[in-house]
């Protein structure tokens, strides 16, 4: 039996518009539509493979903004426990409620059934009735497919099936999620190109940036103690260190310039730390909070994107690219498609793939006219913001909540939303649920 194409059976599928048609304009803030009023009453339930208190990125930026007007429940993947299955619920300063399922190892293959029961108890306890299901991981379908959301959104920020340790069933679950979703958002152009023909309402929302936050790095900030004693020049990378990083490139470049200090800020995951290149001039500083990042960036001479070119990076659109630029740093990257276009093509990022070329690009970057580069960067970033991305996403969710999906079938028309610009493209304790309320500091 074919699944209903939307979050609830009976809702009509989006109707394609003629080529070149524009979406309905955003509602004015002082005159909300009926759909906007309806959507504001909805709770948001996000299913994520990422931990809220891990690296602060797209989910945190967007869901913190949703939490300004909605109750937001951020459901993480389960952790192992020796006791009974339960939910740990904690509220962040942004208002987001982080929900962590605790499952005993003995549940085995019944994990989805147990999580489904916990979710039902959460909904009953917190009186969640009308809600948006917001997926980052298709694997969450295993314990949520029985739910009846008002709107279903798949915010596809990575091609997870190509990542190391991806579950074998991920592709099938994603195919099912495409059938159930009302809206599909993609985190980059390459993902949009790969997904736009799989659903009638796919919308491109590339990585955005909190310019005010990262532009603090252009000021004279106090040096973090673990970076203060490092010599100059400093070349830095900010982000997760995993199978996507080109470790050979990092080692080769560090050997070629032993007087340069190579600073790596971020957690090491899915790879053995023993496999990391070890040199006197390579410094692994570990995970830092989102608030700390500008101070590290302020002390760098060049910011790096040393990604390997493999299956796991084929569809990535690094959020750190516009963050580096907002920080005022020259950037050198390997030839990742969503970095080459648009950043490389606009001369905002230097592209190099070998240690020799990477070093040469970094040397050229350090000789750039800073004022001229910043003028170009600021002009490019002027139309980019997470507020703008969230506003556009909200308009689309409002439209589905009101039942006017036909005016928002961007993929069928070949139009993609790019932070406000339409561009043609080819491309919730009771009944067994234990709720622990606490408010830790928000970190990444």
mmCIF file with all atom_site columns, N, CA and C in Angstrom, residues 241-278:
data_model
loop_
_atom_site.group_PDB
_atom_site.id
_atom_site.type_symbol
_atom_site.label_atom_id
_atom_site.label_alt_id
_atom_site.label_comp_id
_atom_site.label_asym_id
_atom_site.label_entity_id
_atom_site.label_seq_id
_atom_site.pdbx_PDB_ins_code
_atom_site.Cartn_x
_atom_site.Cartn_y
_atom_site.Cartn_z
_atom_site.occupancy
_atom_site.B_iso_or_equiv
_atom_site.pdbx_formal_charge
_atom_site.auth_seq_id
_atom_site.auth_comp_id
_atom_site.auth_asym_id
_atom_site.auth_atom_id
_atom_site.pdbx_PDB_model_num
ATOM 1   N N  . UNK A 1 241 ? 36.243 16.432 13.868 1.00 0.00 ? 241 UNK A N  1
ATOM 2   C CA . UNK A 1 241 ? 37.351 15.728 13.228 1.00 0.00 ? 241 UNK A CA 1
ATOM 3   C C  . UNK A 1 241 ? 36.913 14.279 13.074 1.00 0.00 ? 241 UNK A C  1
ATOM 4   N N  . UNK A 1 242 ? 36.640 13.885 11.844 1.00 0.00 ? 242 UNK A N  1
ATOM 5   C CA . UNK A 1 242 ? 36.156 12.530 11.582 1.00 0.00 ? 242 UNK A CA 1
ATOM 6   C C  . UNK A 1 242 ? 36.658 12.060 10.227 1.00 0.00 ? 242 UNK A C  1
ATOM 7   N N  . UNK A 1 243 ? 35.974 11.076 9.653  1.00 0.00 ? 243 UNK A N  1
ATOM 8   C CA . UNK A 1 243 ? 36.442 10.499 8.393  1.00 0.00 ? 243 UNK A CA 1
ATOM 9   C C  . UNK A 1 243 ? 36.414 11.479 7.234  1.00 0.00 ? 243 UNK A C  1
ATOM 10  N N  . UNK A 1 244 ? 35.803 12.622 7.437  1.00 0.00 ? 244 UNK A N  1
ATOM 11  C CA . UNK A 1 244 ? 35.736 13.609 6.362  1.00 0.00 ? 244 UNK A CA 1
ATOM 12  C C  . UNK A 1 244 ? 36.994 14.474 6.270  1.00 0.00 ? 244 UNK A C  1
ATOM 13  N N  . UNK A 1 245 ? 37.853 14.441 7.270  1.00 0.00 ? 245 UNK A N  1
ATOM 14  C CA . UNK A 1 245 ? 39.056 15.275 7.229  1.00 0.00 ? 245 UNK A CA 1
ATOM 15  C C  . UNK A 1 245 ? 40.184 14.564 6.496  1.00 0.00 ? 245 UNK A C  1
ATOM 16  N N  . UNK A 1 246 ? 40.882 15.306 5.669  1.00 0.00 ? 246 UNK A N  1
ATOM 17  C CA . UNK A 1 246 ? 42.023 14.771 4.932  1.00 0.00 ? 246 UNK A CA 1
ATOM 18  C C  . UNK A 1 246 ? 43.252 14.832 5.840  1.00 0.00 ? 246 UNK A C  1
ATOM 19  N N  . UNK A 1 247 ? 43.496 13.736 6.564  1.00 0.00 ? 247 UNK A N  1
ATOM 20  C CA . UNK A 1 247 ? 44.600 13.706 7.522  1.00 0.00 ? 247 UNK A CA 1
ATOM 21  C C  . UNK A 1 247 ? 45.957 13.729 6.830  1.00 0.00 ? 247 UNK A C  1
ATOM 22  N N  . UNK A 1 248 ? 46.045 13.121 5.662  1.00 0.00 ? 248 UNK A N  1
ATOM 23  C CA . UNK A 1 248 ? 47.306 13.147 4.919  1.00 0.00 ? 248 UNK A CA 1
ATOM 24  C C  . UNK A 1 248 ? 47.633 14.562 4.455  1.00 0.00 ? 248 UNK A C  1
ATOM 25  N N  . UNK A 1 249 ? 46.629 15.275 4.028  1.00 0.00 ? 249 UNK A N  1
ATOM 26  C CA . UNK A 1 249 ? 46.834 16.662 3.620  1.00 0.00 ? 249 UNK A CA 1
ATOM 27  C C  . UNK A 1 249 ? 47.319 17.499 4.796  1.00 0.00 ? 249 UNK A C  1
ATOM 28  N N  . UNK A 1 250 ? 46.682 17.336 5.958  1.00 0.00 ? 250 UNK A N  1
ATOM 29  C CA . UNK A 1 250 ? 47.086 18.079 7.147  1.00 0.00 ? 250 UNK A CA 1
ATOM 30  C C  . UNK A 1 250 ? 48.531 17.764 7.522  1.00 0.00 ? 250 UNK A C  1
ATOM 31  N N  . UNK A 1 251 ? 48.882 16.474 7.509  1.00 0.00 ? 251 UNK A N  1
ATOM 32  C CA . UNK A 1 251 ? 50.246 16.074 7.865  1.00 0.00 ? 251 UNK A CA 1
ATOM 33  C C  . UNK A 1 251 ? 51.257 16.630 6.876  1.00 0.00 ? 251 UNK A C  1
ATOM 34  N N  . UNK A 1 252 ? 50.947 16.527 5.583  1.00 0.00 ? 252 UNK A N  1
ATOM 35  C CA . UNK A 1 252 ? 51.868 17.008 4.556  1.00 0.00 ? 252 UNK A CA 1
ATOM 36  C C  . UNK A 1 252 ? 52.082 18.502 4.622  1.00 0.00 ? 252 UNK A C  1
ATOM 37  N N  . UNK A 1 253 ? 51.012 19.254 4.822  1.00 0.00 ? 253 UNK A N  1
ATOM 38  C CA . UNK A 1 253 ? 51.137 20.708 4.898  1.00 0.00 ? 253 UNK A CA 1
ATOM 39  C C  . UNK A 1 253 ? 51.913 21.126 6.145  1.00 0.00 ? 253 UNK A C  1
ATOM 40  N N  . UNK A 1 254 ? 51.662 20.432 7.266  1.00 0.00 ? 254 UNK A N  1
ATOM 41  C CA . UNK A 1 254 ? 52.371 20.759 8.508  1.00 0.00 ? 254 UNK A CA 1
ATOM 42  C C  . UNK A 1 254 ? 53.859 20.460 8.394  1.00 0.00 ? 254 UNK A C  1
ATOM 43  N N  . UNK A 1 255 ? 54.197 19.388 7.671  1.00 0.00 ? 255 UNK A N  1
ATOM 44  C CA . UNK A 1 255 ? 55.610 19.060 7.456  1.00 0.00 ? 255 UNK A CA 1
ATOM 45  C C  . UNK A 1 255 ? 56.269 20.081 6.543  1.00 0.00 ? 255 UNK A C  1
ATOM 46  N N  . UNK A 1 256 ? 55.528 20.541 5.555  1.00 0.00 ? 256 UNK A N  1
ATOM 47  C CA . UNK A 1 256 ? 56.087 21.503 4.608  1.00 0.00 ? 256 UNK A CA 1
ATOM 48  C C  . UNK A 1 256 ? 56.381 22.848 5.266  1.00 0.00 ? 256 UNK A C  1
ATOM 49  N N  . UNK A 1 257 ? 55.625 23.212 6.268  1.00 0.00 ? 257 UNK A N  1
ATOM 50  C CA . UNK A 1 257 ? 55.829 24.487 6.959  1.00 0.00 ? 257 UNK A CA 1
ATOM 51  C C  . UNK A 1 257 ? 55.887 24.237 8.472  1.00 0.00 ? 257 UNK A C  1
ATOM 52  N N  . UNK A 1 258 ? 57.001 23.715 8.973  1.00 0.00 ? 258 UNK A N  1
ATOM 53  C CA . UNK A 1 258 ? 57.123 23.378 10.401 1.00 0.00 ? 258 UNK A CA 1
ATOM 54  C C  . UNK A 1 258 ? 57.055 24.584 11.331 1.00 0.00 ? 258 UNK A C  1
ATOM 55  N N  . UNK A 1 259 ? 57.290 25.785 10.808 1.00 0.00 ? 259 UNK A N  1
ATOM 56  C CA . UNK A 1 259 ? 57.206 26.978 11.661 1.00 0.00 ? 259 UNK A CA 1
ATOM 57  C C  . UNK A 1 259 ? 55.771 27.498 11.782 1.00 0.00 ? 259 UNK A C  1
ATOM 58  N N  . UNK A 1 260 ? 54.887 26.993 10.945 1.00 0.00 ? 260 UNK A N  1
ATOM 59  C CA . UNK A 1 260 ? 53.486 27.375 11.036 1.00 0.00 ? 260 UNK A CA 1
ATOM 60  C C  . UNK A 1 260 ? 52.789 26.504 12.080 1.00 0.00 ? 260 UNK A C  1
ATOM 61  N N  . UNK A 1 261 ? 51.837 27.093 12.803 1.00 0.00 ? 261 UNK A N  1
ATOM 62  C CA . UNK A 1 261 ? 51.088 26.354 13.823 1.00 0.00 ? 261 UNK A CA 1
ATOM 63  C C  . UNK A 1 261 ? 49.702 25.998 13.277 1.00 0.00 ? 261 UNK A C  1
ATOM 64  N N  . UNK A 1 262 ? 49.397 24.715 13.291 1.00 0.00 ? 262 UNK A N  1
ATOM 65  C CA . UNK A 1 262 ? 48.141 24.204 12.749 1.00 0.00 ? 262 UNK A CA 1
ATOM 66  C C  . UNK A 1 262 ? 47.227 23.866 13.922 1.00 0.00 ? 262 UNK A C  1
ATOM 67  N N  . UNK A 1 263 ? 46.139 24.626 14.062 1.00 0.00 ? 263 UNK A N  1
ATOM 68  C CA . UNK A 1 263 ? 45.266 24.564 15.239 1.00 0.00 ? 263 UNK A CA 1
ATOM 69  C C  . UNK A 1 263 ? 43.945 23.882 14.880 1.00 0.00 ? 263 UNK A C  1
ATOM 70  N N  . UNK A 1 264 ? 43.633 22.793 15.566 1.00 0.00 ? 264 UNK A N  1
ATOM 71  C CA . UNK A 1 264 ? 42.410 22.030 15.295 1.00 0.00 ? 264 UNK A CA 1
ATOM 72  C C  . UNK A 1 264 ? 41.481 22.145 16.500 1.00 0.00 ? 264 UNK A C  1
ATOM 73  N N  . UNK A 1 265 ? 40.355 22.827 16.313 1.00 0.00 ? 265 UNK A N  1
ATOM 74  C CA . UNK A 1 265 ? 39.383 23.044 17.391 1.00 0.00 ? 265 UNK A CA 1
ATOM 75  C C  . UNK A 1 265 ? 38.123 22.240 17.099 1.00 0.00 ? 265 UNK A C  1
ATOM 76  N N  . UNK A 1 266 ? 37.889 21.191 17.884 1.00 0.00 ? 266 UNK A N  1
ATOM 77  C CA . UNK A 1 266 ? 36.705 20.362 17.681 1.00 0.00 ? 266 UNK A CA 1
ATOM 78  C C  . UNK A 1 266 ? 36.908 18.956 18.197 1.00 0.00 ? 266 UNK A C  1
ATOM 79  N N  . UNK A 1 267 ? 35.827 18.208 18.353 1.00 0.00 ? 267 UNK A N  1
ATOM 80  C CA . UNK A 1 267 ? 35.906 16.847 18.889 1.00 0.00 ? 267 UNK A CA 1
ATOM 81  C C  . UNK A 1 267 ? 36.357 15.846 17.836 1.00 0.00 ? 267 UNK A C  1
ATOM 82  N N  . UNK A 1 268 ? 36.980 14.776 18.290 1.00 0.00 ? 268 UNK A N  1
ATOM 83  C CA . UNK A 1 268 ? 37.371 13.675 17.408 1.00 0.00 ? 268 UNK A CA 1
ATOM 84  C C  . UNK A 1 268 ? 36.327 12.575 17.551 1.00 0.00 ? 268 UNK A C  1
ATOM 85  N N  . UNK A 1 269 ? 35.667 12.220 16.465 1.00 0.00 ? 269 UNK A N  1
ATOM 86  C CA . UNK A 1 269 ? 34.612 11.197 16.510 1.00 0.00 ? 269 UNK A CA 1
ATOM 87  C C  . UNK A 1 269 ? 34.772 10.217 15.348 1.00 0.00 ? 269 UNK A C  1
ATOM 88  N N  . UNK A 1 270 ? 34.350 8.997  15.592 1.00 0.00 ? 270 UNK A N  1
ATOM 89  C CA . UNK A 1 270 ? 34.304 7.940  14.569 1.00 0.00 ? 270 UNK A CA 1
ATOM 90  C C  . UNK A 1 270 ? 35.659 7.542  13.992 1.00 0.00 ? 270 UNK A C  1
ATOM 91  N N  . UNK A 1 271 ? 36.732 8.146  14.466 1.00 0.00 ? 271 UNK A N  1
ATOM 92  C CA . UNK A 1 271 ? 38.068 7.711  14.064 1.00 0.00 ? 271 UNK A CA 1
ATOM 93  C C  . UNK A 1 271 ? 38.916 7.571  15.328 1.00 0.00 ? 271 UNK A C  1
ATOM 94  N N  . UNK A 1 272 ? 39.949 6.762  15.246 1.00 0.00 ? 272 UNK A N  1
ATOM 95  C CA . UNK A 1 272 ? 40.832 6.532  16.389 1.00 0.00 ? 272 UNK A CA 1
ATOM 96  C C  . UNK A 1 272 ? 41.779 7.722  16.549 1.00 0.00 ? 272 UNK A C  1
ATOM 97  N N  . UNK A 1 273 ? 41.770 8.407  17.698 1.00 0.00 ? 273 UNK A N  1
ATOM 98  C CA . UNK A 1 273 ? 42.691 9.536  17.891 1.00 0.00 ? 273 UNK A CA 1
ATOM 99  C C  . UNK A 1 273 ? 44.143 9.165  17.621 1.00 0.00 ? 273 UNK A C  1
ATOM 100 N N  . UNK A 1 274 ? 44.469 7.882  17.768 1.00 0.00 ? 274 UNK A N  1
ATOM 101 C CA . UNK A 1 274 ? 45.844 7.444  17.503 1.00 0.00 ? 274 UNK A CA 1
ATOM 102 C C  . UNK A 1 274 ? 46.199 7.589  16.033 1.00 0.00 ? 274 UNK A C  1
ATOM 103 N N  . UNK A 1 275 ? 45.197 7.681  15.166 1.00 0.00 ? 275 UNK A N  1
ATOM 104 C CA . UNK A 1 275 ? 45.451 7.820  13.735 1.00 0.00 ? 275 UNK A CA 1
ATOM 105 C C  . UNK A 1 275 ? 45.680 9.265  13.307 1.00 0.00 ? 275 UNK A C  1
ATOM 106 N N  . UNK A 1 276 ? 45.493 10.209 14.204 1.00 0.00 ? 276 UNK A N  1
ATOM 107 C CA . UNK A 1 276 ? 45.692 11.610 13.852 1.00 0.00 ? 276 UNK A CA 1
ATOM 108 C C  . UNK A 1 276 ? 47.176 11.903 13.664 1.00 0.00 ? 276 UNK A C  1
ATOM 109 N N  . UNK A 1 277 ? 47.513 12.730 12.691 1.00 0.00 ? 277 UNK A N  1
ATOM 110 C CA . UNK A 1 277 ? 48.923 13.096 12.515 1.00 0.00 ? 277 UNK A CA 1
ATOM 111 C C  . UNK A 1 277 ? 49.423 13.859 13.733 1.00 0.00 ? 277 UNK A C  1
ATOM 112 N N  . UNK A 1 278 ? 50.596 13.459 14.223 1.00 0.00 ? 278 UNK A N  1
ATOM 113 C CA . UNK A 1 278 ? 51.168 14.100 15.404 1.00 0.00 ? 278 UNK A CA 1
ATOM 114 C C  . UNK A 1 278 ? 52.454 14.808 15.011 1.00 0.00 ? 278 UNK A C  1
#
